[in-house]
Short mmCIF file of C-alpha atoms in Angstrom, two decimals:
data_model
loop_
_atom_site.label_atom_id
_atom_site.label_comp_id
_atom_site.label_asym_id
_atom_site.label_seq_id
_atom_site.Cartn_x
_atom_site.Cartn_y
_atom_site.Cartn_z
CA UNK W 1 24.33 -18.38 -9.70
CA UNK W 2 22.35 -15.40 -10.42
CA UNK W 3 20.29 -13.69 -7.15
CA UNK W 4 18.13 -11.03 -9.01
CA UNK W 5 14.92 -10.68 -7.35
CA UNK W 6 12.01 -8.38 -8.14
CA UNK W 7 10.21 -7.71 -4.94
CA UNK W 8 6.86 -6.49 -4.64
CA UNK W 9 4.65 -4.58 -1.42
CA UNK W 10 3.25 -1.46 -0.17
CA UNK W 11 5.23 -2.60 3.04
CA UNK W 12 8.80 -1.44 4.10
CA UNK W 13 8.80 -3.81 6.88
CA UNK W 14 8.24 -6.42 4.82
CA UNK W 15 10.55 -5.93 2.31
CA UNK W 16 13.31 -4.76 5.06
CA UNK W 17 12.79 -8.63 6.05
CA UNK W 18 12.83 -10.48 2.79
CA UNK W 19 15.87 -7.93 1.45
CA UNK W 20 17.57 -9.25 4.94
CA UNK W 21 15.94 -13.13 4.42
CA UNK W 22 17.83 -12.85 0.58
CA UNK W 23 21.36 -11.66 2.34
CA UNK W 24 21.84 -14.82 4.79
CA UNK W 25 20.03 -17.51 2.12
CA UNK W 26 22.46 -15.80 -0.12
CA UNK W 27 25.96 -16.08 2.45
CA UNK W 28 25.91 -11.72 1.10
CA UNK W 29 25.06 -11.98 5.44
CA UNK W 30 29.39 -8.96 5.74
CA UNK W 31 27.94 -7.47 2.15
CA UNK W 32 28.20 -3.86 1.89
CA UNK W 33 24.28 -3.05 1.53
CA UNK W 34 24.29 -0.07 -1.60
CA UNK W 35 20.83 1.04 -1.91
CA UNK W 36 19.11 3.40 -4.87
CA UNK W 37 15.46 5.24 -4.66
CA UNK W 38 14.85 6.08 -9.15
CA UNK W 39 12.37 8.86 -7.55
CA UNK W 40 15.93 10.28 -5.80
CA UNK W 41 18.73 9.27 -7.86
CA UNK W 42 19.38 8.94 -11.33
CA UNK W 43 19.78 4.80 -12.32
CA UNK W 44 23.57 6.10 -13.53
CA UNK W 45 24.54 5.87 -9.80
CA UNK W 46 23.20 2.91 -9.59
CA UNK W 47 24.61 2.02 -12.40
CA UNK W 48 27.74 2.83 -11.33
CA UNK W 49 27.30 0.62 -7.76
CA UNK W 50 26.87 -2.40 -10.23
CA UNK W 51 30.13 -1.89 -12.67
CA UNK W 52 32.63 -1.25 -9.83
CA UNK W 53 34.02 -4.01 -7.26
CA UNK W 54 34.75 -3.61 -4.62
CA UNK W 55 36.98 -2.75 -2.97
CA UNK W 56 37.23 -4.63 0.58
CA UNK W 57 34.38 -6.52 -0.32
CA UNK W 58 34.13 -9.20 -3.14
CA UNK W 59 30.18 -8.93 -2.95
CA UNK W 60 28.13 -6.88 -1.90
CA UNK W 61 24.22 -6.31 -1.97
CA UNK W 62 22.85 -3.77 -4.67
CA UNK W 63 18.53 -2.65 -3.93
CA UNK W 64 17.06 -0.65 -6.34
CA UNK W 65 13.42 1.08 -5.24
CA UNK W 66 10.10 3.01 -6.79
CA UNK W 67 11.26 1.12 -10.40
CA UNK W 68 7.65 2.63 -11.29
CA UNK W 69 9.76 6.14 -11.09
CA UNK W 70 12.02 4.92 -14.24
CA UNK W 71 10.88 6.19 -17.25
CA UNK W 72 13.07 5.61 -20.81
CA UNK W 73 12.86 9.48 -21.50
CA UNK W 74 16.75 9.86 -21.96
CA UNK W 75 17.68 6.83 -19.94
CA UNK W 76 17.15 3.91 -23.20
CA UNK W 77 21.29 3.64 -22.69
CA UNK W 78 21.22 3.78 -19.00
CA UNK W 79 18.03 1.14 -19.77
CA UNK W 80 19.92 -0.88 -22.25
CA UNK W 81 22.59 -1.65 -19.54
CA UNK W 82 20.91 -2.45 -16.65
CA UNK W 83 19.76 -5.48 -18.79
CA UNK W 84 22.61 -7.00 -18.64
CA UNK W 85 23.27 -7.47 -15.28
CA UNK W 86 19.42 -9.03 -15.46
CA UNK W 87 21.46 -12.01 -16.84
CA UNK W 88 24.92 -12.25 -16.03
CA UNK W 89 25.83 -13.93 -13.01
CA UNK W 90 28.26 -11.37 -10.54
CA UNK W 91 29.09 -11.56 -7.05
CA UNK W 92 26.20 -9.85 -6.47
CA UNK W 93 22.93 -9.57 -4.50
CA UNK W 94 20.44 -7.28 -7.09
CA UNK W 95 17.10 -6.52 -5.44
CA UNK W 96 14.71 -4.65 -7.24
CA UNK W 97 11.34 -2.97 -5.75
CA UNK W 98 7.90 -1.56 -6.31
CA UNK W 99 5.69 -0.81 -4.27
CA UNK W 100 2.79 -0.53 -7.20
CA UNK W 101 2.21 -2.93 -10.01
CA UNK W 102 4.43 -2.37 -13.13
CA UNK W 103 3.37 -2.07 -16.47
CA UNK W 104 3.30 -5.20 -18.87
CA UNK W 105 3.06 -3.25 -21.36
CA UNK W 106 6.34 -1.72 -21.19
CA UNK W 107 10.25 -2.86 -22.01
CA UNK W 108 11.58 -2.84 -18.00
CA UNK W 109 8.41 -4.88 -17.00
CA UNK W 110 9.26 -7.20 -19.05
CA UNK W 111 12.60 -7.44 -18.82
CA UNK W 112 12.07 -7.79 -14.77
CA UNK W 113 9.60 -10.35 -14.76
CA UNK W 114 11.55 -12.78 -16.91
CA UNK W 115 14.51 -12.29 -15.75
CA UNK W 116 14.60 -11.10 -12.26
CA UNK W 117 13.56 -13.77 -9.31
CA UNK W 118 9.59 -12.61 -8.75
CA UNK W 119 8.29 -11.96 -5.06
CA UNK W 120 4.82 -10.28 -3.67
CA UNK W 121 4.98 -9.86 -0.40
CA UNK W 122 1.87 -9.36 2.37
CA UNK W 123 0.67 -9.92 5.52
CA UNK W 124 -2.60 -10.85 7.09
CA UNK W 125 -2.89 -8.18 9.78
CA UNK W 126 -4.55 -10.14 12.56
CA UNK W 127 -2.48 -12.66 12.08
CA UNK W 128 0.89 -11.10 11.06
CA UNK W 129 0.04 -9.72 14.28
CA UNK W 130 -1.06 -12.84 16.64
CA UNK W 131 2.16 -13.93 16.01
CA UNK W 132 4.10 -11.55 17.17
CA UNK W 133 2.10 -11.32 20.40
CA UNK W 134 2.86 -15.23 20.87
CA UNK W 135 3.65 -16.05 24.22
CA UNK W 136 1.23 -13.30 26.12
CA UNK W 137 -2.42 -13.38 26.93
CA UNK W 138 -4.06 -10.98 25.64
CA UNK W 139 -7.66 -9.31 26.62
CA UNK W 140 -10.58 -10.23 24.27
CA UNK W 141 -10.40 -6.74 21.38
CA UNK W 142 -6.45 -6.37 21.93
CA UNK W 143 -5.08 -7.77 17.98
CA UNK W 144 -8.77 -6.03 16.46
CA UNK W 145 -7.84 -2.25 18.11
CA UNK W 146 -4.51 -2.73 17.70
CA UNK W 147 -4.45 -3.54 14.00
CA UNK W 148 -7.08 -0.64 13.79
CA UNK W 149 -4.32 2.15 15.06
CA UNK W 150 -2.12 1.08 13.15
CA UNK W 151 -4.05 0.72 10.26
CA UNK W 152 -2.38 -2.10 9.42
CA UNK W 153 1.61 -0.30 8.54
CA UNK W 154 2.52 -3.91 9.17
CA UNK W 155 6.07 -1.57 10.19
CA UNK W 156 3.82 0.18 12.99
CA UNK W 157 2.21 -3.27 14.04
CA UNK W 158 5.64 -5.07 14.46
CA UNK W 159 7.28 -1.16 16.76
CA UNK W 160 4.12 -0.88 18.49
CA UNK W 161 3.79 -4.81 19.51
CA UNK W 162 7.93 -4.22 20.62
CA UNK W 163 6.89 -1.35 22.70
CA UNK W 164 3.40 -3.62 24.74
CA UNK W 165 5.57 -6.30 25.05
CA UNK W 166 8.19 -4.15 26.87
CA UNK W 167 5.55 -2.56 28.73
CA UNK W 168 4.21 -5.84 30.16
CA UNK W 169 7.22 -8.10 30.06
CA UNK W 170 6.71 -8.94 33.88
CA UNK W 171 2.31 -10.22 33.18
CA UNK W 172 3.00 -11.26 29.98
CA UNK W 173 -0.18 -9.98 29.63
CA UNK W 174 -1.13 -8.00 27.54
CA UNK W 175 -4.88 -5.50 27.95
CA UNK W 176 -7.37 -3.43 25.81
CA UNK W 177 -6.64 0.02 28.42
CA UNK W 178 -2.67 -0.36 27.42
CA UNK W 179 -3.11 -0.46 23.93
CA UNK W 180 -5.16 2.25 24.10
CA UNK W 181 -3.07 4.11 26.99
CA UNK W 182 0.18 2.40 24.86
CA UNK W 183 -1.10 2.70 21.10
CA UNK W 184 -1.04 5.84 19.37
CA UNK W 185 -4.28 6.05 16.47
CA UNK W 186 -2.34 7.12 13.09
CA UNK W 187 -5.05 8.83 10.80
CA UNK W 188 -4.12 7.85 6.77
CA UNK W 189 -3.38 8.92 3.74
CA UNK W 190 -6.85 10.83 1.98
CA UNK W 191 -6.98 8.18 0.60
CA UNK W 192 -7.09 5.84 3.14
CA UNK W 193 -9.69 8.34 5.08
CA UNK W 194 -11.97 8.18 2.17
CA UNK W 195 -12.62 4.64 1.70
CA UNK W 196 -12.74 4.04 5.46
CA UNK W 197 -16.24 7.03 5.10
CA UNK W 198 -17.97 5.64 1.99
CA UNK W 199 -17.18 2.39 4.23
CA UNK W 200 -19.67 3.96 6.67
CA UNK W 201 -21.15 5.97 4.38
CA UNK W 202 -23.07 2.21 2.91
CA UNK W 203 -23.33 1.11 6.58
CA UNK W 204 -25.78 3.98 6.48
CA UNK W 205 -24.41 6.02 9.50
CA UNK W 206 -25.18 8.99 9.70
CA UNK W 207 -22.84 9.82 13.19
CA UNK W 208 -20.73 7.75 11.79
CA UNK W 209 -19.92 9.14 7.78
CA UNK W 210 -19.92 13.12 9.36
CA UNK W 211 -16.48 12.04 12.25
CA UNK W 212 -15.12 10.86 9.66
CA UNK W 213 -16.19 13.55 7.48
CA UNK W 214 -14.24 15.85 10.12
CA UNK W 215 -11.75 13.45 10.82
CA UNK W 216 -10.57 14.59 6.85
CA UNK W 217 -11.25 18.15 7.18
CA UNK W 218 -8.26 18.24 9.22
CA UNK W 219 -5.81 17.42 6.75
CA UNK W 220 -7.48 21.21 4.88
CA UNK W 221 -7.97 19.69 1.74
CA UNK W 222 -11.01 21.74 0.44
CA UNK W 223 -13.90 20.04 -1.20
CA UNK W 224 -13.31 20.60 -4.79
CA UNK W 225 -10.70 17.89 -3.45
CA UNK W 226 -12.14 15.61 -1.41
CA UNK W 227 -15.10 15.43 -4.33
CA UNK W 228 -12.64 13.93 -6.51
CA UNK W 229 -11.12 11.34 -3.79
CA UNK W 230 -14.97 10.69 -3.30
CA UNK W 231 -15.63 9.81 -6.95
CA UNK W 232 -12.39 8.25 -7.67
CA UNK W 233 -13.65 5.51 -4.79
CA UNK W 234 -16.97 5.41 -5.54
CA UNK W 235 -15.80 4.45 -9.48
CA UNK W 236 -13.74 2.15 -8.43
CA UNK W 237 -16.62 0.59 -6.88
CA UNK W 238 -18.77 1.31 -9.94
CA UNK W 239 -16.11 -0.31 -12.06
CA UNK W 240 -15.15 -3.43 -10.08
CA UNK W 241 -19.12 -4.11 -9.78
CA UNK W 242 -18.78 -4.35 -13.89
CA UNK W 243 -15.57 -7.46 -13.88
CA UNK W 244 -17.11 -9.34 -10.33
CA UNK W 245 -19.89 -10.55 -13.72
CA UNK W 246 -17.35 -12.08 -15.11
CA UNK W 247 -14.59 -12.75 -12.44
CA UNK W 248 -14.92 -13.59 -9.36
CA UNK W 249 -10.81 -13.34 -8.84
CA UNK W 250 -9.03 -10.22 -7.27
CA UNK W 251 -6.43 -10.53 -9.14
CA UNK W 252 -7.72 -10.58 -13.26
CA UNK W 253 -9.97 -7.72 -11.69
CA UNK W 254 -6.45 -5.94 -10.01
CA UNK W 255 -4.96 -6.88 -13.24
CA UNK W 256 -7.78 -5.45 -16.00
CA UNK W 257 -8.29 -1.99 -13.95
CA UNK W 258 -4.54 -1.55 -13.25
CA UNK W 259 -4.84 -1.29 -9.14
CA UNK W 260 -3.53 -4.07 -6.22
CA UNK W 261 -5.26 -7.03 -5.53
CA UNK W 262 -5.68 -5.52 -2.26
CA UNK W 263 -7.38 -2.39 -3.11
CA UNK W 264 -9.52 -4.48 -5.07
CA UNK W 265 -10.44 -7.16 -2.05
CA UNK W 266 -11.20 -3.74 -0.06
CA UNK W 267 -13.48 -2.25 -2.95
CA UNK W 268 -15.29 -5.58 -3.00
CA UNK W 269 -16.04 -5.67 0.25
CA UNK W 270 -18.71 -2.28 -0.34
CA UNK W 271 -19.71 -3.02 -3.98
CA UNK W 272 -22.11 -5.34 -1.74
CA UNK W 273 -23.97 -2.32 -0.73
CA UNK W 274 -24.55 -0.45 -3.37
CA UNK W 275 -26.27 -1.61 -7.53
CA UNK W 276 -25.06 -0.89 -10.19
CA UNK W 277 -28.20 1.73 -11.03
CA UNK W 278 -26.75 3.49 -7.59
CA UNK W 279 -23.60 3.41 -7.68
CA UNK W 280 -24.28 6.16 -11.07
CA UNK W 281 -26.73 8.23 -9.30
CA UNK W 282 -24.21 9.06 -6.82
CA UNK W 283 -21.35 9.49 -9.56
CA UNK W 284 -24.11 11.82 -11.48
CA UNK W 285 -24.65 13.50 -7.69
CA UNK W 286 -20.89 14.37 -7.87
CA UNK W 287 -19.28 15.67 -10.60
CA UNK W 288 -23.26 17.65 -10.10
CA UNK W 289 -21.50 19.02 -6.60
CA UNK W 290 -18.44 19.74 -8.58
CA UNK W 291 -19.66 21.62 -11.16
CA UNK W 292 -22.40 23.83 -8.64
CA UNK W 293 -18.54 24.90 -6.41
CA UNK W 294 -17.14 25.79 -9.38
CA UNK W 295 -20.05 27.96 -10.93
CA UNK W 296 -21.86 29.68 -7.94
CA UNK W 297 -20.90 30.48 -4.73
CA UNK W 298 -22.20 27.88 -2.86
CA UNK W 299 -20.93 26.65 -0.08
CA UNK W 300 -18.26 22.85 -0.85
CA UNK W 301 -19.09 21.23 3.13
CA UNK W 302 -22.36 22.43 3.10
CA UNK W 303 -22.80 20.07 -0.22
CA UNK W 304 -21.39 17.45 0.91
CA UNK W 305 -22.65 16.79 4.46
CA UNK W 306 -25.65 17.56 2.36
CA UNK W 307 -24.87 14.66 0.42
CA UNK W 308 -23.93 12.47 3.21
CA UNK W 309 -27.28 12.46 5.03
CA UNK W 310 -28.98 12.18 1.09
CA UNK W 311 -26.73 9.04 1.52
CA UNK W 312 -27.64 7.99 5.33
#
């Protein structure tokens, strides 16, 4: 029986859970698991393992992650060799993992989707948190605060829920104060913070927008790259705004823009605050700010703060 899978998810914890489930389902429980990251090692390393029979076990699990990093440059022979494992029946579970949307025009993507069982892994952070804390009495705000502090990172939510449950194992009651004291608020990457910044900006909250901007400053991002991040966020909002006229489906918009449906869903939370004209005006302002900083001695931070005050 063929045990070949393509897992798509940005969450490592969901991927690890699914791999454990597949190992159990396919009766590979005591088999060795070998992992290969295409950002760190060549495909030939994984192929050598696939070509080799196990000395102590007839079965094994091969996990190849970051498959989107694999290119055909100099790898044509190895990739053709790789394709045969998509079709052969082997005493192996082959799991291909990607965190990004694959390019459907590439031959390797077509082969993957044609021959492997495709599984997209997502989880609603609120529902996941409630399930993790089943059996405990929760004060109002516990779930939402926990999700906010962890930035919806499912693996991190699991860890923090385990910590909270252990902390309150006697009373089985978790308070908002417990979350605030035990869970360290996670700083997101610059794109996460940029999205939050734009969200607060859209709600016309001057103080909140300035606070979010100062959070971004903690990343030591210069004004020019920050303007680039803002422009990128407003540009996708503009593109989504236009595509919303054609379809209401996140997946269809994501396919056109080459983005994850989740990012489209989050972006659509913001598009309602702006008209197409307003978004075009903002994009022009950001381009003008970029030019001013590059061609004069003007303080970039001053221009960004002025931009915030003008928007709110």
